[in-house]
mmCIF file of N, CA and C in Angstrom:
data_model
loop_
_atom_site.group_PDB
_atom_site.id
_atom_site.type_symbol
_atom_site.label_atom_id
_atom_site.label_comp_id
_atom_site.label_asym_id
_atom_site.label_seq_id
_atom_site.Cartn_x
_atom_site.Cartn_y
_atom_site.Cartn_z
ATOM 1 N N MET A 1 7.729 -18.893 -11.162
ATOM 2 C CA MET A 1 7.526 -17.929 -10.597
ATOM 3 C C MET A 1 8.512 -16.968 -10.001
ATOM 4 N N ARG A 2 8.701 -15.598 -10.565
ATOM 5 C CA ARG A 2 9.909 -15.233 -10.096
ATOM 6 C C ARG A 2 9.767 -14.954 -8.397
ATOM 7 N N ILE A 3 10.757 -14.724 -7.885
ATOM 8 C CA ILE A 3 11.036 -14.070 -6.426
ATOM 9 C C ILE A 3 10.690 -12.652 -5.968
ATOM 10 N N SER A 4 10.546 -11.899 -7.531
ATOM 11 C CA SER A 4 10.499 -10.224 -7.654
ATOM 12 C C SER A 4 8.968 -10.322 -7.056
ATOM 13 N N SER A 5 7.967 -11.385 -7.745
ATOM 14 C CA SER A 5 6.639 -11.252 -7.798
ATOM 15 C C SER A 5 6.484 -12.223 -5.927
ATOM 16 N N VAL A 6 6.949 -12.595 -5.370
ATOM 17 C CA VAL A 6 6.213 -12.941 -3.987
ATOM 18 C C VAL A 6 7.079 -11.711 -3.275
ATOM 19 N N VAL A 7 8.147 -11.626 -3.562
ATOM 20 C CA VAL A 7 8.861 -9.909 -2.492
ATOM 21 C C VAL A 7 7.824 -8.697 -2.642
ATOM 22 N N SER A 8 7.433 -8.816 -4.014
ATOM 23 C CA SER A 8 6.058 -7.680 -4.418
ATOM 24 C C SER A 8 5.076 -7.643 -3.553
ATOM 25 N N PHE A 9 4.685 -9.022 -3.757
ATOM 26 C CA PHE A 9 3.106 -9.751 -2.582
ATOM 27 C C PHE A 9 3.192 -9.411 -1.386
ATOM 28 N N ALA A 10 4.664 -9.455 -0.977
ATOM 29 C CA ALA A 10 4.799 -9.604 0.577
ATOM 30 C C ALA A 10 5.162 -8.130 1.112
ATOM 31 N N VAL A 11 5.316 -7.216 0.264
ATOM 32 C CA VAL A 11 5.336 -5.988 0.297
ATOM 33 C C VAL A 11 3.860 -5.099 0.625
ATOM 34 N N PHE A 12 3.532 -5.859 -0.830
ATOM 35 C CA PHE A 12 1.939 -5.087 -0.758
ATOM 36 C C PHE A 12 1.187 -5.382 0.566
ATOM 37 N N VAL A 13 1.159 -6.502 1.284
ATOM 38 C CA VAL A 13 0.475 -6.768 2.440
ATOM 39 C C VAL A 13 0.986 -6.610 3.655
ATOM 40 N N LEU A 14 2.520 -6.669 3.377
ATOM 41 C CA LEU A 14 3.042 -5.555 5.175
ATOM 42 C C LEU A 14 2.696 -4.625 4.924
ATOM 43 N N VAL A 15 2.667 -3.170 3.986
ATOM 44 C CA VAL A 15 2.652 -2.016 4.195
ATOM 45 C C VAL A 15 0.792 -1.709 4.205
ATOM 46 N N PHE A 16 0.347 -2.595 3.806
ATOM 47 C CA PHE A 16 -1.498 -2.644 3.541
ATOM 48 C C PHE A 16 -1.605 -2.787 4.552
ATOM 49 N N VAL A 17 -1.184 -3.602 5.618
ATOM 50 C CA VAL A 17 -1.272 -3.551 7.116
ATOM 51 C C VAL A 17 -0.810 -2.526 7.725
ATOM 52 N N LEU A 18 0.317 -2.312 8.006
ATOM 53 C CA LEU A 18 0.883 -1.407 8.331
ATOM 54 C C LEU A 18 0.395 -0.086 8.315
ATOM 55 N N SER A 19 -0.113 0.280 7.208
ATOM 56 C CA SER A 19 -0.749 1.440 7.033
ATOM 57 C C SER A 19 -2.331 2.239 7.127
ATOM 58 N N ARG A 20 -2.658 0.856 7.671
ATOM 59 C CA ARG A 20 -4.338 0.971 7.605
ATOM 60 C C ARG A 20 -4.759 1.683 9.323
ATOM 61 N N GLU A 21 -4.152 1.491 10.033
ATOM 62 C CA GLU A 21 -4.220 2.853 11.217
ATOM 63 C C GLU A 21 -4.002 3.961 11.301
ATOM 64 N N THR A 22 -2.359 4.077 10.399
ATOM 65 C CA THR A 22 -2.001 5.526 10.396
ATOM 66 C C THR A 22 -3.330 6.231 9.319
ATOM 67 N N THR A 23 -3.518 5.734 8.261
ATOM 68 C CA THR A 23 -4.293 6.228 7.196
ATOM 69 C C THR A 23 -5.855 6.526 7.712
ATOM 70 N N ARG A 24 -6.384 5.959 8.752
ATOM 71 C CA ARG A 24 -7.558 6.108 8.977
ATOM 72 C C ARG A 24 -7.372 7.182 10.464
ATOM 73 N N ARG A 25 -6.532 7.413 11.227
ATOM 74 C CA ARG A 25 -6.314 8.418 12.047
ATOM 75 C C ARG A 25 -5.976 10.111 11.372
ATOM 76 N N ALA A 26 -5.542 9.443 9.662
ATOM 77 C CA ALA A 26 -5.101 11.199 9.258
ATOM 78 C C ALA A 26 -6.162 11.305 8.779
ATOM 79 N N LEU A 27 -7.061 10.523 8.210
ATOM 80 C CA LEU A 27 -8.012 10.857 7.347
ATOM 81 C C LEU A 27 -9.298 11.498 8.256
ATOM 82 N N ALA A 28 -9.449 10.876 9.685
ATOM 83 C CA ALA A 28 -10.041 11.147 10.440
ATOM 84 C C ALA A 28 -9.805 12.429 11.129
ATOM 85 N N GLU A 29 -9.027 12.563 11.320
ATOM 86 C CA GLU A 29 -8.261 14.226 11.331
ATOM 87 C C GLU A 29 -8.264 15.282 10.405
ATOM 88 N N TRP A 30 -7.617 14.914 9.260
ATOM 89 C CA TRP A 30 -7.775 15.709 8.542
ATOM 90 C C TRP A 30 -9.016 16.414 7.844
ATOM 91 N N VAL A 31 -9.879 15.316 7.628
ATOM 92 C CA VAL A 31 -10.863 15.923 6.790
ATOM 93 C C VAL A 31 -12.722 15.443 7.561
ATOM 94 N N GLU A 32 -12.252 15.007 9.041
ATOM 95 C CA GLU A 32 -13.176 14.681 9.770
ATOM 96 C C GLU A 32 -14.572 13.775 9.150
ATOM 97 N N LEU A 33 -13.614 12.794 8.697
ATOM 98 C CA LEU A 33 -14.701 11.690 8.344
ATOM 99 C C LEU A 33 -14.978 10.804 9.606
ATOM 100 N N GLU A 34 -16.076 9.844 9.380
ATOM 101 C CA GLU A 34 -16.756 9.013 10.188
ATOM 102 C C GLU A 34 -17.299 7.782 9.704
ATOM 103 N N GLY A 35 -17.332 6.558 10.389
ATOM 104 C CA GLY A 35 -18.032 5.269 9.996
ATOM 105 C C GLY A 35 -17.742 4.974 8.602
ATOM 106 N N VAL A 36 -18.589 4.537 8.036
ATOM 107 C CA VAL A 36 -18.413 3.449 6.920
ATOM 108 C C VAL A 36 -17.664 4.437 5.720
ATOM 109 N N VAL A 37 -17.652 5.766 5.674
ATOM 110 C CA VAL A 37 -16.835 6.916 4.957
ATOM 111 C C VAL A 37 -15.298 6.597 5.232
ATOM 112 N N LEU A 38 -15.133 7.045 6.464
ATOM 113 C CA LEU A 38 -14.034 6.611 6.836
ATOM 114 C C LEU A 38 -13.294 5.621 6.769
ATOM 115 N N TRP A 39 -13.703 4.424 7.004
ATOM 116 C CA TRP A 39 -13.307 2.843 6.671
ATOM 117 C C TRP A 39 -13.046 3.112 5.319
ATOM 118 N N GLY A 40 -14.245 3.728 4.689
ATOM 119 C CA GLY A 40 -13.786 3.237 3.217
ATOM 120 C C GLY A 40 -12.360 4.139 2.405
ATOM 121 N N ALA A 41 -12.428 5.468 2.889
ATOM 122 C CA ALA A 41 -11.632 6.351 2.508
ATOM 123 C C ALA A 41 -9.816 5.709 2.503
ATOM 124 N N SER A 42 -9.927 5.036 4.673
ATOM 125 C CA SER A 42 -8.706 4.676 4.948
ATOM 126 C C SER A 42 -8.515 3.362 4.030
ATOM 127 N N PHE A 43 -9.008 2.417 3.550
ATOM 128 C CA PHE A 43 -9.266 1.291 2.630
ATOM 129 C C PHE A 43 -8.568 1.553 1.607
ATOM 130 N N ALA A 44 -9.150 2.566 0.884
ATOM 131 C CA ALA A 44 -8.634 2.930 -0.498
ATOM 132 C C ALA A 44 -7.029 3.492 -0.517
ATOM 133 N N ALA A 45 -6.809 4.458 0.618
ATOM 134 C CA ALA A 45 -5.729 5.172 1.048
ATOM 135 C C ALA A 45 -4.507 3.970 0.671
ATOM 136 N N SER A 46 -4.852 3.118 1.832
ATOM 137 C CA SER A 46 -4.033 2.277 2.357
ATOM 138 C C SER A 46 -3.755 1.218 1.182
ATOM 139 N N LEU A 47 -4.680 0.697 0.112
ATOM 140 C CA LEU A 47 -4.559 -0.106 -0.659
ATOM 141 C C LEU A 47 -3.616 0.727 -2.126
ATOM 142 N N ALA A 48 -3.806 2.058 -2.096
ATOM 143 C CA ALA A 48 -3.060 3.026 -3.201
ATOM 144 C C ALA A 48 -1.429 2.762 -2.271
ATOM 145 N N LEU A 49 -1.071 3.206 -1.433
ATOM 146 C CA LEU A 49 -0.030 3.222 -1.171
ATOM 147 C C LEU A 49 0.776 1.606 -0.813
ATOM 148 N N ALA A 50 -0.069 0.876 -0.684
ATOM 149 C CA ALA A 50 0.997 -0.588 -0.656
ATOM 150 C C ALA A 50 0.648 -0.902 -2.397
ATOM 151 N N ALA A 51 -0.363 -0.428 -3.119
ATOM 152 C CA ALA A 51 0.235 -0.687 -4.819
ATOM 153 C C ALA A 51 1.608 -0.033 -5.382
ATOM 154 N N LEU A 52 1.756 1.374 -4.756
ATOM 155 C CA LEU A 52 2.957 1.968 -4.816
ATOM 156 C C LEU A 52 4.205 1.428 -4.238
ATOM 157 N N ALA A 53 4.043 0.865 -3.307
ATOM 158 C CA ALA A 53 5.307 0.068 -2.844
ATOM 159 C C ALA A 53 5.433 -1.306 -3.298
ATOM 160 N N SER A 54 4.711 -1.908 -3.871
ATOM 161 C CA SER A 54 4.653 -3.478 -4.844
ATOM 162 C C SER A 54 5.085 -2.922 -5.735
ATOM 163 N N GLY A 55 4.685 -2.030 -6.430
ATOM 164 C CA GLY A 55 4.937 -1.629 -7.857
ATOM 165 C C GLY A 55 6.201 -0.820 -8.076
ATOM 166 N N ALA A 56 6.609 -0.344 -6.687
ATOM 167 C CA ALA A 56 8.512 0.458 -6.751
ATOM 168 C C ALA A 56 9.129 -1.438 -6.892
ATOM 169 N N VAL A 57 8.902 -2.182 -6.062
ATOM 170 C CA VAL A 57 9.525 -3.434 -5.977
ATOM 171 C C VAL A 57 9.469 -3.781 -7.478
ATOM 172 N N LEU A 58 8.776 -4.109 -8.013
ATOM 173 C CA LEU A 58 8.634 -4.925 -9.137
ATOM 174 C C LEU A 58 9.399 -4.312 -9.942
ATOM 175 N N HIS A 59 9.415 -2.671 -10.290
ATOM 176 C CA HIS A 59 10.055 -1.673 -11.212
ATOM 177 C C HIS A 59 11.714 -2.068 -10.917
ATOM 178 N N ILE A 60 12.070 -1.940 -9.964
ATOM 179 C CA ILE A 60 13.409 -2.006 -9.055
ATOM 180 C C ILE A 60 14.232 -3.416 -9.817
ATOM 181 N N ALA A 61 13.308 -4.512 -9.884
ATOM 182 C CA ALA A 61 13.445 -5.485 -10.069
ATOM 183 C C ALA A 61 13.760 -5.951 -11.400
ATOM 184 N N ARG A 62 13.418 -5.333 -11.973
ATOM 185 C CA ARG A 62 12.740 -5.366 -13.533
ATOM 186 C C ARG A 62 14.235 -4.037 -13.970
ATOM 187 N N LEU A 63 14.723 -3.362 -13.391
ATOM 188 C CA LEU A 63 16.208 -2.281 -13.751
ATOM 189 C C LEU A 63 16.714 -3.048 -13.432
ATOM 190 N N LEU A 64 17.214 -3.843 -12.540
ATOM 191 C CA LEU A 64 18.107 -4.524 -11.812
ATOM 192 C C LEU A 64 18.672 -5.733 -13.087
ATOM 193 N N ARG A 65 17.571 -6.763 -13.612
ATOM 194 C CA ARG A 65 17.447 -7.702 -14.162
ATOM 195 C C ARG A 65 18.239 -7.138 -15.578
ATOM 196 N N ARG A 66 18.412 -5.976 -16.271
ATOM 197 C CA ARG A 66 18.377 -5.059 -17.497
ATOM 198 C C ARG A 66 20.203 -5.686 -17.508
ATOM 199 N N ASP A 67 20.664 -5.393 -16.445
ATOM 200 C CA ASP A 67 22.006 -5.517 -16.645
ATOM 201 C C ASP A 67 22.731 -6.721 -17.068
#
């Protein structure tokens, strides 16, 4: 297993956990969602942010290995 995979997973979990409350608050204010819909939308938004951050780590690791 490559270290970049482990770092990528750690970044995914960290970004997901840290962005949950922020995305929930932002969605509640921006589109006035409530209940299960708010939970689902903030969950999906946090997953998307975490996936982007994780993918960025993997892409940077791949670019650095090419040299």
